[in-house]
Tab-separated table of C-alpha atoms and ligand atoms in Angstrom:
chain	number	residue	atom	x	y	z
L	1	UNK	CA	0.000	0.000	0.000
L	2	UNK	CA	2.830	2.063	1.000
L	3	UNK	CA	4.185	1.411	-2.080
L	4	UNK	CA	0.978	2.117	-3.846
L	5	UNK	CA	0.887	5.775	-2.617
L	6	UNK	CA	4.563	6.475	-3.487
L	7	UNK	CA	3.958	5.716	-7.148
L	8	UNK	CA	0.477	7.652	-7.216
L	9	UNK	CA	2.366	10.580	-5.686
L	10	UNK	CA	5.118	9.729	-8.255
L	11	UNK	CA	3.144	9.698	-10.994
L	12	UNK	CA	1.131	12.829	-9.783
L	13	UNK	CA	4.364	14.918	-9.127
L	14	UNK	CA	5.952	14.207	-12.610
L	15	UNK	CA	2.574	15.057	-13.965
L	16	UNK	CA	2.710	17.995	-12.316
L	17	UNK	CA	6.046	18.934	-13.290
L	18	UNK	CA	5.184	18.282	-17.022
L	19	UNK	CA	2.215	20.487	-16.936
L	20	UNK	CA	3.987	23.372	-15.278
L	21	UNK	CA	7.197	22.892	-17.542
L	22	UNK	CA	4.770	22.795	-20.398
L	23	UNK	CA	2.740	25.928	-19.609
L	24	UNK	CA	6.091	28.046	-19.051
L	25	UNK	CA	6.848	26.898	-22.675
L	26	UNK	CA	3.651	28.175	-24.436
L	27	UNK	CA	3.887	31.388	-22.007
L	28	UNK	CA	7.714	31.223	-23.475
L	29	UNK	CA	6.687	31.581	-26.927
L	30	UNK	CA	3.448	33.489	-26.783
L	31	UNK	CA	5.363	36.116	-24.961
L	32	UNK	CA	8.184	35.892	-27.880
L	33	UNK	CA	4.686	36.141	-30.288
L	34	UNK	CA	3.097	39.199	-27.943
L	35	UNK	CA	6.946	41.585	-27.968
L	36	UNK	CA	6.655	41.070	-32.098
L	37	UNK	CA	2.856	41.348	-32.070
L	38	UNK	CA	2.641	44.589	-30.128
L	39	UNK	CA	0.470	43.135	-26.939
L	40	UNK	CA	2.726	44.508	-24.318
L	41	UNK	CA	1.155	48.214	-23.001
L	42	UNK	CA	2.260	50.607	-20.712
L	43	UNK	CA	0.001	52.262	-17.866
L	44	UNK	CA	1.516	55.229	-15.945
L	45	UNK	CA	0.849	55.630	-12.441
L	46	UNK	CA	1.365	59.363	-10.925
L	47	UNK	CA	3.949	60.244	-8.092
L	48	UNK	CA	3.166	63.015	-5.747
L	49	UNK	CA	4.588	65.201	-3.625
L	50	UNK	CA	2.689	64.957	-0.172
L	51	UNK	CA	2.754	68.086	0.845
L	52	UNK	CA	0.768	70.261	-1.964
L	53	UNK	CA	-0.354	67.035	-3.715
L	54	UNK	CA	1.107	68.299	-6.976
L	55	UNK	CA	2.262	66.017	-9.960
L	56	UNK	CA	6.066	65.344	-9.501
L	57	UNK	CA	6.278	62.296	-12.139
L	58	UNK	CA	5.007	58.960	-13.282
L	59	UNK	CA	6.103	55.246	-13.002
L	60	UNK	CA	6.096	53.362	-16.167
L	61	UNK	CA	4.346	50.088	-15.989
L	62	UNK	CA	4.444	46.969	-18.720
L	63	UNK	CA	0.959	45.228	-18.808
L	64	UNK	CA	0.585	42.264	-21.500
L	65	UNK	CA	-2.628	42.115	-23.274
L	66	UNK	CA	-3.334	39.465	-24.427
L	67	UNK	CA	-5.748	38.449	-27.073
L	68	UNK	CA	-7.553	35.635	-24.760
L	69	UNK	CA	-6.465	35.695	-21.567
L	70	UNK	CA	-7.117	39.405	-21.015
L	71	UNK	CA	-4.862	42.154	-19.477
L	72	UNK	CA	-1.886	39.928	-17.447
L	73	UNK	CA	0.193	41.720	-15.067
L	74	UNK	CA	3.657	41.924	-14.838
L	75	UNK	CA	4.248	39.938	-12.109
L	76	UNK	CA	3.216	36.946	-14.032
L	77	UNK	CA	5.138	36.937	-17.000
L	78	UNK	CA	8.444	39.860	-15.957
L	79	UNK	CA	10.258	36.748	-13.368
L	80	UNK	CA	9.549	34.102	-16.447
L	81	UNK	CA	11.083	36.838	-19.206
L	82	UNK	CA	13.836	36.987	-16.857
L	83	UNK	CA	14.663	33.401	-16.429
L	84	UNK	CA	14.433	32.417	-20.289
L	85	UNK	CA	16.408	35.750	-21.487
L	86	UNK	CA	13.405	37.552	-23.175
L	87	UNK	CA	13.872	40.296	-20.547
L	88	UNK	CA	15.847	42.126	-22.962
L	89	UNK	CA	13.332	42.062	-25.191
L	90	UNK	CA	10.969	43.519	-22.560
L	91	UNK	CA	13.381	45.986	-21.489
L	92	UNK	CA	14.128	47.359	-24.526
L	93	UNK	CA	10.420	47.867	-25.671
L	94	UNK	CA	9.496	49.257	-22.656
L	95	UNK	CA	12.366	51.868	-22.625
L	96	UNK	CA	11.091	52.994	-26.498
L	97	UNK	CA	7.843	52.652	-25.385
L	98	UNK	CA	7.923	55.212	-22.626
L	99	UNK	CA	10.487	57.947	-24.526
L	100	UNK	CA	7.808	57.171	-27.505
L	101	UNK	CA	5.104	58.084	-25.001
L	102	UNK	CA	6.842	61.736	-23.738
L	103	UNK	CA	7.262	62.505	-27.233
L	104	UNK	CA	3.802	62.276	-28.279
L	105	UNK	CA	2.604	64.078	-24.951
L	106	UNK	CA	5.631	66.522	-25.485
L	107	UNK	CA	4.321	67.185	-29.109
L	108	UNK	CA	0.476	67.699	-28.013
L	109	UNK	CA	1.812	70.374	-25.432
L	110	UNK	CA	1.705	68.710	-21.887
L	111	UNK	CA	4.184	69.615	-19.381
L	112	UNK	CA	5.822	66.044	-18.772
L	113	UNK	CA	6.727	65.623	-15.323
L	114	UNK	CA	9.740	62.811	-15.064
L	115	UNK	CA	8.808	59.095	-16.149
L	116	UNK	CA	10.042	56.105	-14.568
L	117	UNK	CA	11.287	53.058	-16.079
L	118	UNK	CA	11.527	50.002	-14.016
L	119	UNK	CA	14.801	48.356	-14.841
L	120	UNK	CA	15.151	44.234	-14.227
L	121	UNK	CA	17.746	42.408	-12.259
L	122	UNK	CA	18.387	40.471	-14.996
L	123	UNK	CA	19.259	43.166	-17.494
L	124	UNK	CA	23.228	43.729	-15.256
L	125	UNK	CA	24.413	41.000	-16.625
L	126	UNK	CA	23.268	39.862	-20.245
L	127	UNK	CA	20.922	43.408	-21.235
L	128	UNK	CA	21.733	46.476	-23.121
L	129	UNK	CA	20.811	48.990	-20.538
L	130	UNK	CA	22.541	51.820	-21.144
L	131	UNK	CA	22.016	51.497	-25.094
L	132	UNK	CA	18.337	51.384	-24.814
L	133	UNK	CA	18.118	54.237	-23.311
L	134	UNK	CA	20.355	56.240	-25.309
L	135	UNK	CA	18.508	54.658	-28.632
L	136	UNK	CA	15.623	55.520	-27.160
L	137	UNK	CA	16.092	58.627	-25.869
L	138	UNK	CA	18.053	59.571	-29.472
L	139	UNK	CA	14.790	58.360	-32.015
L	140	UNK	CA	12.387	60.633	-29.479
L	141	UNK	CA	14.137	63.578	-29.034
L	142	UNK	CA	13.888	62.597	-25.264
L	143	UNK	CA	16.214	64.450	-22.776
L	144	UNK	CA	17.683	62.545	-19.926
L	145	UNK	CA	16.734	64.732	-16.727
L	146	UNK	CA	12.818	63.650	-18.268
L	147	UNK	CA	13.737	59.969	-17.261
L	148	UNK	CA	14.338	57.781	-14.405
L	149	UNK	CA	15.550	54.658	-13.530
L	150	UNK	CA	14.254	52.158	-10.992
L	151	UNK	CA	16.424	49.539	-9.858
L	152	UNK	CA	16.257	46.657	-7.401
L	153	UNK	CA	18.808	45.886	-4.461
L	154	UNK	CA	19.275	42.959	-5.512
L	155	UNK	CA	20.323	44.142	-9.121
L	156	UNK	CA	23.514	46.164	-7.395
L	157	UNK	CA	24.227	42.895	-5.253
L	158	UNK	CA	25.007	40.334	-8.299
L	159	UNK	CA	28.003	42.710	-9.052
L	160	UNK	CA	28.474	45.819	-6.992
L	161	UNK	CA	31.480	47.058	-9.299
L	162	UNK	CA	29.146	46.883	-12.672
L	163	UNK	CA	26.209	47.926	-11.044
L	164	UNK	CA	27.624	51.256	-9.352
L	165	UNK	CA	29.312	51.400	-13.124
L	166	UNK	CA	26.540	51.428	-15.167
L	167	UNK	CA	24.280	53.553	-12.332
L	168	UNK	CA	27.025	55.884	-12.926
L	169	UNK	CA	26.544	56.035	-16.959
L	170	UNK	CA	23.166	56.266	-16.317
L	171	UNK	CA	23.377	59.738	-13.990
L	172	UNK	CA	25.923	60.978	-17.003
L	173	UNK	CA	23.011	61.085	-19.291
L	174	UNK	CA	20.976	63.173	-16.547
L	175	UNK	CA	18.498	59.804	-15.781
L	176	UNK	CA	17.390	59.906	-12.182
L	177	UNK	CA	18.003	56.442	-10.341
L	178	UNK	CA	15.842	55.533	-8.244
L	179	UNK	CA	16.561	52.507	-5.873
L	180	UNK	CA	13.180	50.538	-5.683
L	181	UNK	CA	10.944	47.973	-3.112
L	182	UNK	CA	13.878	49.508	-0.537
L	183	UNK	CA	14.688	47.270	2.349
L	184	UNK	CA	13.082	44.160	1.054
L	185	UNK	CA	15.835	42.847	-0.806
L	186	UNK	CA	19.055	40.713	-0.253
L	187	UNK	CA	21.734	43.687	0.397
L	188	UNK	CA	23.692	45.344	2.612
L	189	UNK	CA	23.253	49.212	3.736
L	190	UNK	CA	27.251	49.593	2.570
L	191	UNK	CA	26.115	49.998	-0.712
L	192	UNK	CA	23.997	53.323	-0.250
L	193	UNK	CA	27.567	54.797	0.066
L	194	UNK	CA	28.997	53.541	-3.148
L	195	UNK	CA	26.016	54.041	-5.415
L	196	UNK	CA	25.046	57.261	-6.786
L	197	UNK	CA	21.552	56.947	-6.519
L	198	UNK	CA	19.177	60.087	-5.842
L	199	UNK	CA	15.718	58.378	-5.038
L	200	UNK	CA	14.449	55.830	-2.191
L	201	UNK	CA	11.523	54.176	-2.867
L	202	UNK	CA	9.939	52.686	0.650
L	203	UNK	CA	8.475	49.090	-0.386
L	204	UNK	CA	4.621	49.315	-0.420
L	205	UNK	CA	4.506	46.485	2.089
L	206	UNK	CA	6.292	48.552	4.941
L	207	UNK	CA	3.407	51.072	4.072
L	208	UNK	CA	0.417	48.744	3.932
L	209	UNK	CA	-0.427	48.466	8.198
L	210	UNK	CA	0.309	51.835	8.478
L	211	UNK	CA	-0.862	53.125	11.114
L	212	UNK	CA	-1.870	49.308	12.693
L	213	UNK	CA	1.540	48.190	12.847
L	214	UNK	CA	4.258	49.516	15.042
L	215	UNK	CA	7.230	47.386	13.859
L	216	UNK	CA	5.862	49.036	10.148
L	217	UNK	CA	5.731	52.648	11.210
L	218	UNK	CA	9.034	52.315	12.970
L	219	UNK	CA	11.029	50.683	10.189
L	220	UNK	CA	9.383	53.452	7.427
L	221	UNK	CA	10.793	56.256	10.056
L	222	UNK	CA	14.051	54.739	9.846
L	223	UNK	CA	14.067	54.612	6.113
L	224	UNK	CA	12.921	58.066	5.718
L	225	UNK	CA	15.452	59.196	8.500
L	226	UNK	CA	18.558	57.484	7.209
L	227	UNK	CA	17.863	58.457	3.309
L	228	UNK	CA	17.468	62.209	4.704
L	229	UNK	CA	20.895	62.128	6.247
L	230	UNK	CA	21.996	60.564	3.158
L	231	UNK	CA	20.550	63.584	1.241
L	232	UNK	CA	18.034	61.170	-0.482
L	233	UNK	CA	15.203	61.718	-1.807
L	234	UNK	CA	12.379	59.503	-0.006
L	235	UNK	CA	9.162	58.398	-2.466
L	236	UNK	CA	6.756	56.112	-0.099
L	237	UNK	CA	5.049	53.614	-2.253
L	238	UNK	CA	1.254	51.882	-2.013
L	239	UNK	CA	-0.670	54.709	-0.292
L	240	UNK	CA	-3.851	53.931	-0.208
L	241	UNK	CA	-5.303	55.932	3.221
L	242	UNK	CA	-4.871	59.331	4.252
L	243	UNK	CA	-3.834	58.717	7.461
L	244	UNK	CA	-0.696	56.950	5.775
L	245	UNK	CA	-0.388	60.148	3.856
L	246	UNK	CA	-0.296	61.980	7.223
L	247	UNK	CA	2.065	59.484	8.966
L	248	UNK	CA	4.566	59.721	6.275
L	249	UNK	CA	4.459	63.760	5.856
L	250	UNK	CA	4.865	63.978	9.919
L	251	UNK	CA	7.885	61.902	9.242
L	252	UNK	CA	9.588	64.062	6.695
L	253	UNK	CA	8.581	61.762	3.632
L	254	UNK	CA	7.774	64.196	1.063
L	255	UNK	CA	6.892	62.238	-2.077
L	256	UNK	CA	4.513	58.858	-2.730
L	257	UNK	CA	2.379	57.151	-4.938
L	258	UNK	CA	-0.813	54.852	-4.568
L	259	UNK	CA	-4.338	54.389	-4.742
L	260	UNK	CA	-5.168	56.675	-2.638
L	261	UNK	CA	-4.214	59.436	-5.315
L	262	UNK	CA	-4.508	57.294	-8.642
L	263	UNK	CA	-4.183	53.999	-10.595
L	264	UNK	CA	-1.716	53.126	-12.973
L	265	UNK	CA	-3.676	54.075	-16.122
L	266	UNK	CA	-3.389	54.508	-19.914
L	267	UNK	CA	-1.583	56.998	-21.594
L	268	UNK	CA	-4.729	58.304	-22.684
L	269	UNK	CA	-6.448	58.555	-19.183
L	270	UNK	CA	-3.370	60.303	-18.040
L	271	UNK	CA	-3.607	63.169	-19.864
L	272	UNK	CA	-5.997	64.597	-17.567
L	273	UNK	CA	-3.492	64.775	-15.048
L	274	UNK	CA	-1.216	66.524	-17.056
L	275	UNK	CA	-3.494	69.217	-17.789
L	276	UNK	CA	-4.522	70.559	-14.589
Y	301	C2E	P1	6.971	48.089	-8.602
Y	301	C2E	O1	7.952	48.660	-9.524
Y	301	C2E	O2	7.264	48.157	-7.150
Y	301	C2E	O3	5.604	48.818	-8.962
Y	301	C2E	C1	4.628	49.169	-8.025
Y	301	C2E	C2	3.476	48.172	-8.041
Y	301	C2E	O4	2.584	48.490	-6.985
Y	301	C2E	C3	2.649	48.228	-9.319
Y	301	C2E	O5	2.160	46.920	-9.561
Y	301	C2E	C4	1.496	49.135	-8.908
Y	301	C2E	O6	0.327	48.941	-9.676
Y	301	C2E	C5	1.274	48.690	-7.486
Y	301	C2E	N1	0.659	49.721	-6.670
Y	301	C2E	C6	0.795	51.059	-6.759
Y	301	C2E	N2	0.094	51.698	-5.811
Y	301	C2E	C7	-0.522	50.741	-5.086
Y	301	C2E	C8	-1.405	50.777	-3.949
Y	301	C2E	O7	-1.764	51.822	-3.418
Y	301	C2E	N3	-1.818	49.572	-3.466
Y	301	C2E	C9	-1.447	48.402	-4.032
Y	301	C2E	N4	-1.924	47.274	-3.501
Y	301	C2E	N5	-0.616	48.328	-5.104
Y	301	C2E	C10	-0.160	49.491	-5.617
Y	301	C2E	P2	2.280	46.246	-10.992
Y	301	C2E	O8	2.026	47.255	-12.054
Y	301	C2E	O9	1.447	45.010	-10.970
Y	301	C2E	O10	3.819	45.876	-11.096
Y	301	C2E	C11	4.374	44.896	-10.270
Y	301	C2E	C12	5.876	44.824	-10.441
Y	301	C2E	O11	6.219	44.377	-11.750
Y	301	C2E	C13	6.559	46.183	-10.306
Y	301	C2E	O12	6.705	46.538	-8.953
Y	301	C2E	C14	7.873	45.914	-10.998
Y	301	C2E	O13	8.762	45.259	-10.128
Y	301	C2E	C15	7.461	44.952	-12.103
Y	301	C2E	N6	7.348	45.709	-13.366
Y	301	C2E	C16	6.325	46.480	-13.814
Y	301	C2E	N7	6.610	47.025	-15.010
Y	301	C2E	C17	7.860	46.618	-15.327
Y	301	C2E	C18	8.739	46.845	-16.459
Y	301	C2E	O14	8.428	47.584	-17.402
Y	301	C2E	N8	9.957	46.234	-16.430
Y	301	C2E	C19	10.329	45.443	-15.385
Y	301	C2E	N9	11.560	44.864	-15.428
Y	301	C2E	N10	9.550	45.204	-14.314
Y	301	C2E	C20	8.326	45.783	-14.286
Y	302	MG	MG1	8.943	50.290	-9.677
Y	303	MG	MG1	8.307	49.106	-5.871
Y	304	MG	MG1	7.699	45.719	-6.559
């Protein structure tokens, strides 16, 4: 009997394994199919400053629409991209994508606070970073101080001497770096002295119990403390309540971004923010 189970859980597991293996392949190529068939879209969500609530930029986010399953977020298909190399792919569509977006804005006579492009762990090592954002930024006319760049911790950790490199190239061209989900990934605090970054961005999930959880509110003060003294600029992400507004503003937190102000939405529906 013992036996029995063993192969049924066997049997199930390979199964199991199969399947899974065999949807990441058809996700493989129908991503390849969506970069060539245009499905990917951007929404932009607006940044804030939390004082006077005016427009201080917008983060670029990659959405994949697809013909059948709907509007998939990135969290389903960026961490697959990024294992099977199509990242770069991503990246570099993205990066057009957004510099194509300013343009058009820039041409129809919005003021165009700075966008932010979200740049993948993955793209240290095997991407063309820096070239496609000077491509990008070349075919739209697109200065540099317009952009910014949001990396992980974990993307300065694989290789500390490249990253702080190519953070460096990045500033040279006037791009903004942003370091972003800050304090939730695998790093040391040494690097904040090494890396030229401007921007903090406090992980939404340090934000979410505000004002229910002490540890929370405690942690976010130190952030927004230690990033002062660093002469950082502190952005607080996932606001959704205005008392989490008010916590971080008592604090000395002067920028954000969440629900409680907006969405991430089309290009289109964004251009009512940029008119008032
Ligand atoms: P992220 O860069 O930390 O982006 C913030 C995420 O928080 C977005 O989710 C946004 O919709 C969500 N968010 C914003 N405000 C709130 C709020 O008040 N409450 C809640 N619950 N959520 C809020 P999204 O768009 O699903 O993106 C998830 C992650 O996917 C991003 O996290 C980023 O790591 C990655 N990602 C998105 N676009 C790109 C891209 O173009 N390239 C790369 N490499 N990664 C991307
Ligand atoms: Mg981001
Ligand atoms: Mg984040
Ligand atoms: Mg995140």
């Amino acid at each position: 009997q013992v036996k029995q189970k063993g192969r049924d859980s066997y049997s199930f597991y390979t199964e199991h394994l199969t399947t899974n293996a065999q949807r990441k392949a058809e996700m493989e190529s129908e991503l390849h199919r969506a970069i060539l068939n245009n499905e990917l879209m951007l929404q932009y969500q607006p940044q804030f400053n939390l004082n006077n609530e005016e427009l201080v930029g917008m983060e670029a986010l990659v959405r994949w629409n697809h013909p059948v399953k709907g509007m998939i977020p990135p969290d389903l298909f960026i961490p697959l991209a990024e294992e099977s190399g199509l990242i770069n792919k991503i990246s570099e569509w993205v990066c057009n994508a957004a510099c194509q977006q300013v343009r058009i804005w820039l041409d129809k006579g919005f003021r165009v606070p700075r966008v932010a492009v979200n740049v993948s762990g993955a793209e240290l090592m095997g991407g063309n970073l820096l070239t496609n954002f000077t491509s990008a930024m070349s075919t739209h006319r697109i200065a540099g101080s317009q952009l910014e760049a949001e990396i992980t911790e974990n993307f300065m950790m694989q290789d500390v001497e490249r990253a702080v490199g190519l953070v460096n190239e990045l500033r040279d061209l006037g791009i903004v770096i942003a370091v972003d989900d800050f304090g939730t990934g695998y790093s040391s605090l040494a690097y904040l002295k090494t890396l030229p970054i401007h921007r903090l961005k406090i992980d939404r999930t340090f934000v979410r119990e505000i004002p229910n959880n002490v540890n929370d509110m405690a942690i976010t003060h130190a952030i927004i403390a230690m990033g002062e003294s660093l002469g950082l600029e502190i952005l607080a992400e996932g606001i959704e309540t205005r008392e989490q507004q008010a916590f971080l503003r008592s604090k000395g937190c002067s920028l954000g971004q969440g629900y409680l102000f907006a969405r991430p939405l089309s290009a289109e529906n964004i251009e009512g923010w940029l008119a008032h």
